Amino acid sequence: PARQSDLLLFRLYRIHATAGAKVVRICEQEAGLTRRQWRVLGFAGQHEGSLSSELATYSLLDRARTSRALKELESKGLVLRRPRSSNLKEVQIFVTDKGRSTHHHLFARAAEVNQQLLKDLSESERVLLDSMLARLQSQANTLANFTVGND
Protein backbone atom coordinates (compact mmCIF):
# COMPACT_ATOMS: atom_id res chain seq x y z
CA PRO A 1 0.00 0.00 0.00
CA ALA A 2 1.17 3.48 -0.86
CA ARG A 3 -1.11 5.36 1.55
CA GLN A 4 -3.49 4.76 4.44
CA SER A 5 -6.56 4.49 2.21
CA ASP A 6 -4.88 1.54 0.43
CA LEU A 7 -4.57 -0.54 3.61
CA LEU A 8 -6.86 -3.58 3.70
CA LEU A 9 -8.23 -2.75 7.15
CA PHE A 10 -9.12 0.79 6.08
CA ARG A 11 -10.79 -0.45 2.90
CA LEU A 12 -12.85 -2.98 4.87
CA TYR A 13 -13.73 -0.30 7.41
CA ARG A 14 -14.86 2.07 4.65
CA ILE A 15 -17.17 -0.62 3.23
CA HIS A 16 -18.52 -1.31 6.71
CA ALA A 17 -19.02 2.37 7.50
CA THR A 18 -20.84 3.20 4.27
CA ALA A 19 -23.00 0.08 3.80
CA GLY A 20 -23.36 -0.45 7.56
CA ALA A 21 -24.86 3.00 7.96
CA LYS A 22 -27.87 1.82 5.96
CA VAL A 23 -28.34 -1.15 8.31
CA VAL A 24 -28.08 1.16 11.31
CA ARG A 25 -30.82 3.42 9.87
CA ILE A 26 -33.03 0.37 9.27
CA CYS A 27 -32.55 -0.84 12.86
CA GLU A 28 -33.24 2.58 14.31
CA GLN A 29 -36.17 3.54 12.09
CA GLU A 30 -37.95 0.20 11.83
CA ALA A 31 -37.35 -1.23 15.31
CA GLY A 32 -35.95 1.52 17.51
CA LEU A 33 -32.77 -0.49 18.10
CA THR A 34 -29.14 0.48 17.97
CA ARG A 35 -26.71 -1.62 15.94
CA ARG A 36 -25.28 -2.96 19.22
CA GLN A 37 -28.73 -3.96 20.50
CA TRP A 38 -29.52 -5.71 17.21
CA ARG A 39 -26.19 -7.55 17.29
CA VAL A 40 -26.71 -8.73 20.88
CA LEU A 41 -30.31 -9.73 20.09
CA GLY A 42 -29.12 -11.82 17.15
CA PHE A 43 -26.47 -13.66 19.14
CA ALA A 44 -28.92 -14.17 22.02
CA GLY A 45 -31.22 -15.90 19.54
CA GLN A 46 -28.39 -18.03 18.15
CA HIS A 47 -27.20 -18.99 21.64
CA GLU A 48 -30.44 -19.24 23.59
CA GLY A 49 -29.85 -19.49 27.34
CA SER A 50 -26.35 -17.99 27.24
CA LEU A 51 -24.92 -15.85 30.00
CA SER A 52 -24.33 -12.15 29.38
CA SER A 53 -20.55 -12.73 29.45
CA GLU A 54 -20.88 -15.40 26.76
CA LEU A 55 -22.96 -13.06 24.59
CA ALA A 56 -20.24 -10.42 24.98
CA THR A 57 -17.72 -12.89 23.56
CA TYR A 58 -19.98 -13.97 20.69
CA SER A 59 -20.83 -10.39 19.71
CA LEU A 60 -17.27 -9.03 20.12
CA LEU A 61 -18.38 -6.45 22.69
CA ASP A 62 -17.15 -5.79 26.20
CA ARG A 63 -19.25 -7.03 29.10
CA ALA A 64 -20.44 -3.58 30.16
CA ARG A 65 -21.78 -2.68 26.70
CA THR A 66 -23.39 -6.09 26.37
CA SER A 67 -25.04 -5.72 29.77
CA ARG A 68 -26.39 -2.27 28.85
CA ALA A 69 -27.72 -3.58 25.54
CA LEU A 70 -29.42 -6.49 27.31
CA LYS A 71 -31.07 -4.16 29.83
CA GLU A 72 -32.39 -2.03 26.97
CA LEU A 73 -33.58 -5.11 25.07
CA GLU A 74 -35.31 -6.40 28.18
CA SER A 75 -37.06 -3.06 28.73
CA LYS A 76 -38.40 -3.31 25.16
CA GLY A 77 -39.70 -6.82 25.80
CA LEU A 78 -37.27 -8.48 23.38
CA VAL A 79 -35.31 -10.64 25.84
CA LEU A 80 -35.87 -12.22 29.24
CA ARG A 81 -33.23 -12.67 31.92
CA ARG A 82 -33.69 -15.74 34.11
CA PRO A 83 -31.50 -16.97 36.97
CA ARG A 84 -29.69 -20.19 36.11
CA SER A 85 -31.14 -23.08 38.10
CA SER A 86 -27.68 -24.40 39.04
CA ASN A 87 -26.40 -20.99 40.20
CA LEU A 88 -28.91 -18.25 40.97
CA LYS A 89 -26.20 -15.56 40.72
CA GLU A 90 -25.83 -16.30 37.00
CA VAL A 91 -28.48 -15.02 34.62
CA GLN A 92 -29.36 -16.70 31.35
CA ILE A 93 -30.70 -14.75 28.40
CA PHE A 94 -33.71 -15.87 26.37
CA VAL A 95 -35.27 -14.14 23.37
CA THR A 96 -39.02 -13.49 23.51
CA ASP A 97 -41.38 -14.09 20.59
CA LYS A 98 -41.40 -10.33 20.01
CA GLY A 99 -37.59 -10.38 20.01
CA ARG A 100 -37.47 -13.22 17.47
CA SER A 101 -39.95 -11.45 15.23
CA THR A 102 -38.02 -8.18 15.47
CA HIS A 103 -34.71 -9.85 14.73
CA HIS A 104 -36.18 -11.87 11.85
CA HIS A 105 -37.50 -8.68 10.24
CA LEU A 106 -34.23 -6.77 10.71
CA PHE A 107 -32.15 -9.73 9.53
CA ALA A 108 -34.18 -9.91 6.32
CA ARG A 109 -33.63 -6.18 5.76
CA ALA A 110 -29.88 -6.47 6.49
CA ALA A 111 -29.72 -9.43 4.09
CA GLU A 112 -31.20 -7.16 1.40
CA VAL A 113 -28.37 -4.67 1.98
CA ASN A 114 -25.91 -7.55 1.85
CA GLN A 115 -27.43 -8.70 -1.44
CA GLN A 116 -27.20 -5.20 -2.91
CA LEU A 117 -23.57 -4.94 -1.82
CA LEU A 118 -22.68 -8.22 -3.54
CA LYS A 119 -24.88 -7.86 -6.63
CA ASP A 120 -22.00 -7.09 -9.02
CA LEU A 121 -20.12 -10.26 -8.03
CA SER A 122 -20.74 -13.55 -9.80
CA GLU A 123 -21.63 -16.63 -7.77
CA SER A 124 -18.07 -17.97 -8.11
CA GLU A 125 -16.68 -14.60 -6.98
CA ARG A 126 -18.98 -14.68 -3.94
CA VAL A 127 -17.76 -18.17 -3.04
CA LEU A 128 -14.16 -17.06 -3.50
CA LEU A 129 -14.73 -13.92 -1.42
CA ASP A 130 -16.26 -16.01 1.36
CA SER A 131 -13.25 -18.32 1.33
CA MET A 132 -10.79 -15.43 1.31
CA LEU A 133 -12.60 -13.68 4.17
CA ALA A 134 -12.47 -16.90 6.22
CA ARG A 135 -8.73 -17.14 5.59
CA LEU A 136 -8.22 -13.48 6.49
CA GLN A 137 -10.19 -13.98 9.72
CA SER A 138 -8.03 -16.97 10.57
CA GLN A 139 -4.90 -14.91 10.01
CA ALA A 140 -6.34 -12.04 12.07
CA ASN A 141 -7.03 -14.51 14.90
CA THR A 142 -3.40 -15.63 14.71
CA LEU A 143 -2.15 -12.04 14.76
CA ALA A 144 -4.34 -11.25 17.77
CA ASN A 145 -2.48 -13.89 19.75
CA PHE A 146 0.86 -12.14 19.20
CA THR A 147 2.03 -9.71 21.81
CA VAL A 148 4.25 -6.65 21.35
CA GLY A 149 7.83 -7.75 20.91
CA ASN A 150 6.99 -11.02 19.17
CA ASP A 151 7.61 -9.74 15.68
XYZ file of N, CA and C in Angstrom:
453
model
N 0.828 -1.204 0.000
C 0.000 0.000 0.000
C 0.868 1.262 0.000
N 0.432 2.221 -0.760
C 1.172 3.480 -0.856
C 0.684 4.506 0.161
N -0.550 4.385 0.599
C -1.108 5.359 1.547
C -2.133 4.653 2.439
N -2.576 5.349 3.460
C -3.485 4.756 4.440
C -4.754 4.213 3.789
N -5.309 4.931 2.841
C -6.555 4.493 2.208
C -6.387 3.225 1.368
N -5.143 2.792 1.146
C -4.882 1.545 0.427
C -4.808 0.334 1.355
N -4.699 0.567 2.650
C -4.571 -0.536 3.605
C -5.855 -1.370 3.640
N -5.714 -2.674 3.688
C -6.865 -3.580 3.697
C -7.845 -3.234 4.813
N -7.338 -3.029 6.029
C -8.232 -2.751 7.149
C -9.021 -1.466 6.935
N -8.397 -0.453 6.351
C -9.121 0.787 6.084
C -10.173 0.567 5.005
N -9.823 -0.193 3.973
C -10.786 -0.451 2.899
C -11.993 -1.226 3.426
N -11.744 -2.225 4.279
C -12.845 -2.981 4.873
C -13.686 -2.086 5.784
N -13.014 -1.227 6.535
C -13.728 -0.296 7.410
C -14.615 0.641 6.593
N -14.094 1.147 5.487
C -14.859 2.069 4.645
C -16.118 1.387 4.096
N -15.992 0.136 3.691
C -17.168 -0.624 3.228
C -18.167 -0.764 4.375
N -17.659 -1.145 5.543
C -18.522 -1.314 6.712
C -19.214 -0.002 7.085
N -18.459 1.077 7.092
C -19.019 2.367 7.498
C -20.092 2.852 6.529
N -19.868 2.673 5.242
C -20.836 3.198 4.271
C -22.059 2.288 4.140
N -21.855 1.000 3.929
C -23.001 0.085 3.802
C -23.647 -0.171 5.164
N -22.830 -0.216 6.210
C -23.359 -0.451 7.556
C -24.259 0.663 8.034
N -24.020 1.875 7.565
C -24.863 3.002 7.960
C -26.316 2.769 7.546
N -26.506 2.113 6.422
C -27.874 1.816 5.964
C -28.544 0.827 6.923
N -27.794 -0.173 7.363
C -28.339 -1.155 8.309
C -28.673 -0.477 9.632
N -27.823 0.424 10.075
C -28.084 1.161 11.315
C -29.387 1.953 11.195
N -29.575 2.648 10.076
C -30.820 3.417 9.871
C -32.035 2.497 9.892
N -31.928 1.332 9.275
C -33.034 0.371 9.275
C -33.363 -0.052 10.701
N -32.336 -0.413 11.474
C -32.549 -0.845 12.861
C -33.212 0.252 13.681
N -32.708 1.467 13.532
C -33.242 2.580 14.309
C -34.658 2.953 13.889
N -34.881 3.071 12.574
C -36.174 3.544 12.087
C -37.266 2.484 12.159
N -36.915 1.233 11.912
C -37.948 0.196 11.834
C -38.168 -0.554 13.137
N -37.189 -0.486 14.061
C -37.353 -1.233 15.308
C -36.931 -0.457 16.543
N -36.397 0.739 16.362
C -35.946 1.518 17.508
C -34.765 0.912 18.237
N -33.939 0.165 17.500
C -32.773 -0.486 18.100
C -31.475 0.112 17.573
N -30.471 0.110 18.420
C -29.138 0.479 17.968
C -28.507 -0.742 17.295
N -27.434 -0.505 16.570
C -26.708 -1.617 15.940
C -26.246 -2.606 17.011
N -25.762 -2.097 18.140
C -25.285 -2.959 19.220
C -26.417 -3.816 19.771
N -27.581 -3.203 19.988
C -28.726 -3.962 20.498
C -29.132 -5.049 19.514
N -29.149 -4.715 18.222
C -29.524 -5.706 17.213
C -28.516 -6.852 17.185
N -27.233 -6.518 17.296
C -26.194 -7.546 17.288
C -26.363 -8.484 18.488
N -26.549 -7.925 19.675
C -26.713 -8.734 20.880
C -27.984 -9.571 20.780
N -29.058 -8.988 20.271
C -30.305 -9.734 20.094
C -30.092 -10.934 19.175
N -29.374 -10.735 18.089
C -29.115 -11.820 17.153
C -28.325 -12.949 17.777
N -27.278 -12.613 18.513
C -26.475 -13.657 19.144
C -27.223 -14.318 20.297
N -28.087 -13.566 20.971
C -28.917 -14.173 22.019
C -29.850 -15.213 21.411
N -30.359 -14.930 20.222
C -31.216 -15.899 19.538
C -30.444 -17.122 19.063
N -29.222 -16.908 18.604
C -28.386 -18.027 18.150
C -27.920 -18.899 19.309
N -27.750 -18.290 20.478
C -27.196 -18.988 21.643
C -28.158 -18.850 22.822
N -29.365 -19.337 22.605
C -30.442 -19.240 23.592
C -29.980 -19.799 24.941
N -30.217 -19.043 26.005
C -29.848 -19.491 27.345
C -28.424 -19.147 27.744
N -27.729 -18.380 26.921
C -26.352 -17.990 27.239
C -26.324 -16.981 28.378
N -25.162 -16.885 28.996
C -24.922 -15.849 29.995
C -24.531 -14.565 29.277
N -24.697 -13.434 29.945
C -24.325 -12.147 29.376
C -22.856 -12.132 28.953
N -21.987 -12.706 29.773
C -20.553 -12.733 29.449
C -20.285 -13.540 28.182
N -21.044 -14.600 27.978
C -20.883 -15.397 26.755
C -21.359 -14.603 25.539
N -22.459 -13.886 25.693
C -22.955 -13.062 24.586
C -21.965 -11.955 24.240
N -21.271 -11.432 25.235
C -20.237 -10.420 24.976
C -19.153 -11.009 24.080
N -18.752 -12.221 24.368
C -17.720 -12.892 23.562
C -18.225 -13.139 22.149
N -19.423 -13.671 22.016
C -19.980 -13.966 20.686
C -20.105 -12.709 19.835
N -20.543 -11.613 20.467
C -20.834 -10.394 19.715
C -19.645 -9.443 19.605
N -18.495 -9.841 20.163
C -17.270 -9.034 20.118
C -17.451 -7.669 20.777
N -18.170 -7.662 21.898
C -18.375 -6.447 22.687
C -17.844 -6.684 24.093
N -17.555 -5.603 24.811
C -17.150 -5.792 26.199
C -18.390 -6.095 27.041
N -18.154 -6.596 28.238
C -19.254 -7.029 29.103
C -20.180 -5.879 29.490
N -19.614 -4.713 29.743
C -20.439 -3.575 30.161
C -21.400 -3.159 29.044
N -20.900 -3.065 27.819
C -21.776 -2.680 26.699
C -22.832 -3.746 26.438
N -22.430 -4.999 26.567
C -23.388 -6.091 26.374
C -24.475 -6.035 27.434
N -24.081 -5.809 28.673
C -25.045 -5.724 29.771
C -26.022 -4.575 29.556
N -25.506 -3.413 29.126
C -26.391 -2.267 28.850
C -27.369 -2.596 27.716
N -26.852 -3.221 26.664
C -27.720 -3.580 25.536
C -28.800 -4.554 25.991
N -28.437 -5.515 26.825
C -29.417 -6.488 27.310
C -30.485 -5.828 28.179
N -30.085 -4.876 29.005
C -31.069 -4.156 29.834
C -32.053 -3.401 28.949
N -31.523 -2.770 27.893
C -32.388 -2.028 26.971
C -33.306 -2.976 26.200
N -32.769 -4.112 25.782
C -33.583 -5.107 25.065
C -34.673 -5.672 25.975
N -34.324 -5.886 27.232
C -35.305 -6.395 28.184
C -36.414 -5.361 28.411
N -36.046 -4.097 28.504
C -37.057 -3.055 28.729
C -38.007 -2.925 27.542
N -37.552 -3.346 26.364
C -38.397 -3.307 25.159
C -39.160 -4.612 24.957
N -38.981 -5.554 25.888
C -39.700 -6.823 25.805
C -39.129 -7.790 24.779
N -37.868 -7.631 24.419
C -37.265 -8.476 23.379
C -36.467 -9.649 23.940
N -36.008 -9.536 25.179
C -35.309 -10.638 25.842
C -35.804 -10.764 27.272
N -35.580 -11.946 27.827
C -35.869 -12.221 29.238
C -34.568 -12.647 29.898
N -34.391 -12.249 31.144
C -33.232 -12.666 31.924
C -33.745 -13.555 33.047
N -33.246 -14.786 33.094
C -33.691 -15.740 34.110
C -32.486 -16.285 34.870
N -32.603 -16.367 36.205
C -31.505 -16.966 36.971
C -31.293 -18.423 36.547
N -30.038 -18.811 36.458
C -29.688 -20.192 36.105
C -30.057 -21.082 37.286
N -30.682 -22.211 37.025
C -31.140 -23.082 38.104
C -29.986 -23.635 38.937
N -28.829 -23.836 38.315
C -27.683 -24.400 39.040
C -26.899 -23.350 39.827
N -27.099 -22.067 39.502
C -26.400 -20.989 40.196
C -27.234 -19.720 40.034
N -27.970 -19.369 41.055
C -28.912 -18.252 40.965
C -28.241 -16.901 40.756
N -26.916 -16.814 40.961
C -26.199 -15.565 40.716
C -25.966 -15.337 39.230
N -26.016 -16.398 38.448
C -25.829 -16.295 36.999
C -27.184 -16.159 36.321
N -27.229 -15.289 35.311
C -28.485 -15.015 34.621
C -28.360 -15.446 33.164
N -29.306 -16.263 32.747
C -29.356 -16.702 31.354
C -30.267 -15.773 30.561
N -29.957 -15.645 29.274
C -30.701 -14.748 28.404
C -31.531 -15.564 27.416
N -32.799 -15.216 27.305
C -33.710 -15.868 26.373
C -34.414 -14.801 25.538
N -34.607 -15.075 24.271
C -35.274 -14.139 23.367
C -36.776 -14.413 23.407
N -37.558 -13.364 23.508
C -39.019 -13.490 23.506
C -39.515 -13.667 22.065
N -40.781 -13.996 21.933
C -41.376 -14.091 20.594
C -41.276 -12.750 19.870
N -41.529 -11.667 20.600
C -41.400 -10.333 20.009
C -39.954 -10.083 19.567
N -38.992 -10.534 20.358
C -37.587 -10.383 20.008
C -37.217 -11.167 18.762
N -37.731 -12.398 18.671
C -37.466 -13.220 17.474
C -38.062 -12.585 16.228
N -39.279 -12.092 16.361
C -39.948 -11.450 15.235
C -39.189 -10.190 14.799
N -38.774 -9.395 15.767
C -38.018 -8.176 15.465
C -36.708 -8.521 14.774
N -35.991 -9.484 15.331
C -34.707 -9.851 14.727
C -34.904 -10.439 13.333
N -35.905 -11.269 13.160
C -36.176 -11.870 11.848
C -36.409 -10.773 10.808
N -37.218 -9.786 11.162
C -37.497 -8.676 10.245
C -36.219 -7.904 9.908
N -35.454 -7.548 10.938
C -34.234 -6.774 10.706
C -33.189 -7.580 9.949
N -33.115 -8.884 10.239
C -32.148 -9.726 9.528
C -32.484 -9.767 8.039
N -33.764 -9.895 7.720
C -34.176 -9.911 6.317
C -33.806 -8.591 5.630
N -33.977 -7.486 6.327
C -33.631 -6.185 5.758
C -32.114 -6.037 5.602
N -31.350 -6.516 6.587
C -29.884 -6.475 6.488
C -29.400 -7.393 5.368
N -30.078 -8.514 5.179
C -29.717 -9.429 4.090
C -29.947 -8.762 2.733
N -30.970 -7.913 2.640
C -31.202 -7.160 1.397
C -30.028 -6.223 1.116
N -29.535 -5.554 2.145
C -28.373 -4.667 1.985
C -27.168 -5.500 1.558
N -26.997 -6.638 2.192
C -25.905 -7.549 1.849
C -25.997 -7.963 0.376
N -27.198 -8.297 -0.048
C -27.433 -8.704 -1.442
C -27.082 -7.563 -2.398
N -27.504 -6.356 -2.066
C -27.195 -5.198 -2.906
C -25.690 -4.955 -2.981
N -25.016 -5.146 -1.871
C -23.573 -4.944 -1.821
C -22.839 -5.937 -2.713
N -23.340 -7.157 -2.787
C -22.677 -8.223 -3.541
C -23.209 -8.412 -4.961
N -24.177 -7.610 -5.375
C -24.876 -7.862 -6.628
C -23.986 -7.859 -7.864
N -22.880 -7.134 -7.843
C -22.004 -7.093 -9.016
C -20.992 -8.231 -9.054
N -21.021 -9.107 -8.053
C -20.125 -10.259 -8.034
C -20.859 -11.486 -8.555
N -20.159 -12.289 -9.330
C -20.740 -13.552 -9.800
C -20.806 -14.526 -8.630
N -21.523 -15.615 -8.816
C -21.628 -16.634 -7.767
C -20.242 -17.177 -7.405
N -19.409 -17.437 -8.402
C -18.070 -17.966 -8.112
C -17.221 -16.916 -7.378
N -17.402 -15.645 -7.697
C -16.677 -14.596 -6.978
C -17.150 -14.501 -5.527
N -18.447 -14.699 -5.305
C -18.981 -14.678 -3.935
C -18.406 -15.829 -3.120
N -18.337 -17.000 -3.724
C -17.762 -18.169 -3.037
C -16.288 -17.911 -2.725
N -15.573 -17.366 -3.698
C -14.157 -17.060 -3.504
C -13.981 -15.997 -2.419
N -14.801 -14.964 -2.440
C -14.728 -13.918 -1.419
C -14.966 -14.510 -0.033
N -15.962 -15.373 0.080
C -16.264 -16.008 1.362
C -15.058 -16.801 1.860
N -14.440 -17.538 0.971
C -13.253 -18.324 1.326
C -12.097 -17.417 1.740
N -11.890 -16.350 0.998
C -10.792 -15.429 1.311
C -11.043 -14.716 2.645
N -12.285 -14.332 2.903
C -12.600 -13.682 4.173
C -12.368 -14.639 5.342
N -12.712 -15.907 5.170
C -12.471 -16.899 6.220
C -10.967 -17.039 6.479
N -10.182 -17.047 5.431
C -8.726 -17.143 5.592
C -8.158 -15.895 6.250
N -8.664 -14.717 5.864
C -8.219 -13.479 6.490
C -8.590 -13.455 7.970
N -9.778 -13.938 8.314
C -10.194 -13.984 9.718
C -9.288 -14.915 10.507
N -8.938 -16.035 9.913
C -8.031 -16.970 10.567
C -6.677 -16.315 10.829
N -6.175 -15.603 9.842
C -4.897 -14.910 10.005
C -5.011 -13.799 11.051
N -6.123 -13.084 11.064
C -6.337 -12.037 12.070
C -6.359 -12.648 13.472
N -7.005 -13.811 13.611
C -7.028 -14.505 14.902
C -5.610 -14.856 15.345
N -4.790 -15.305 14.400
C -3.400 -15.628 14.710
C -2.644 -14.378 15.133
N -2.821 -13.296 14.406
C -2.148 -12.041 14.764
C -2.585 -11.539 16.132
N -3.824 -11.726 16.476
C -4.343 -11.251 17.774
C -3.672 -11.964 18.947
N -3.153 -13.151 18.691
C -2.483 -13.892 19.749
C -1.049 -13.456 19.962
N -0.499 -12.665 19.050
C 0.855 -12.138 19.195
C 0.841 -10.983 20.170
N 1.896 -10.847 20.915
C 2.034 -9.707 21.812
C 3.161 -8.815 21.293
N 3.203 -7.592 21.763
C 4.248 -6.654 21.350
C 5.606 -7.276 21.666
N 6.500 -7.188 20.720
C 7.834 -7.754 20.912
C 7.998 -9.126 20.306
N 6.915 -9.689 19.783
C 6.985 -11.015 19.173
C 7.183 -10.953 17.668
N 7.512 -9.776 17.117
C 7.608 -9.740 15.675
C 8.936 -10.133 15.204
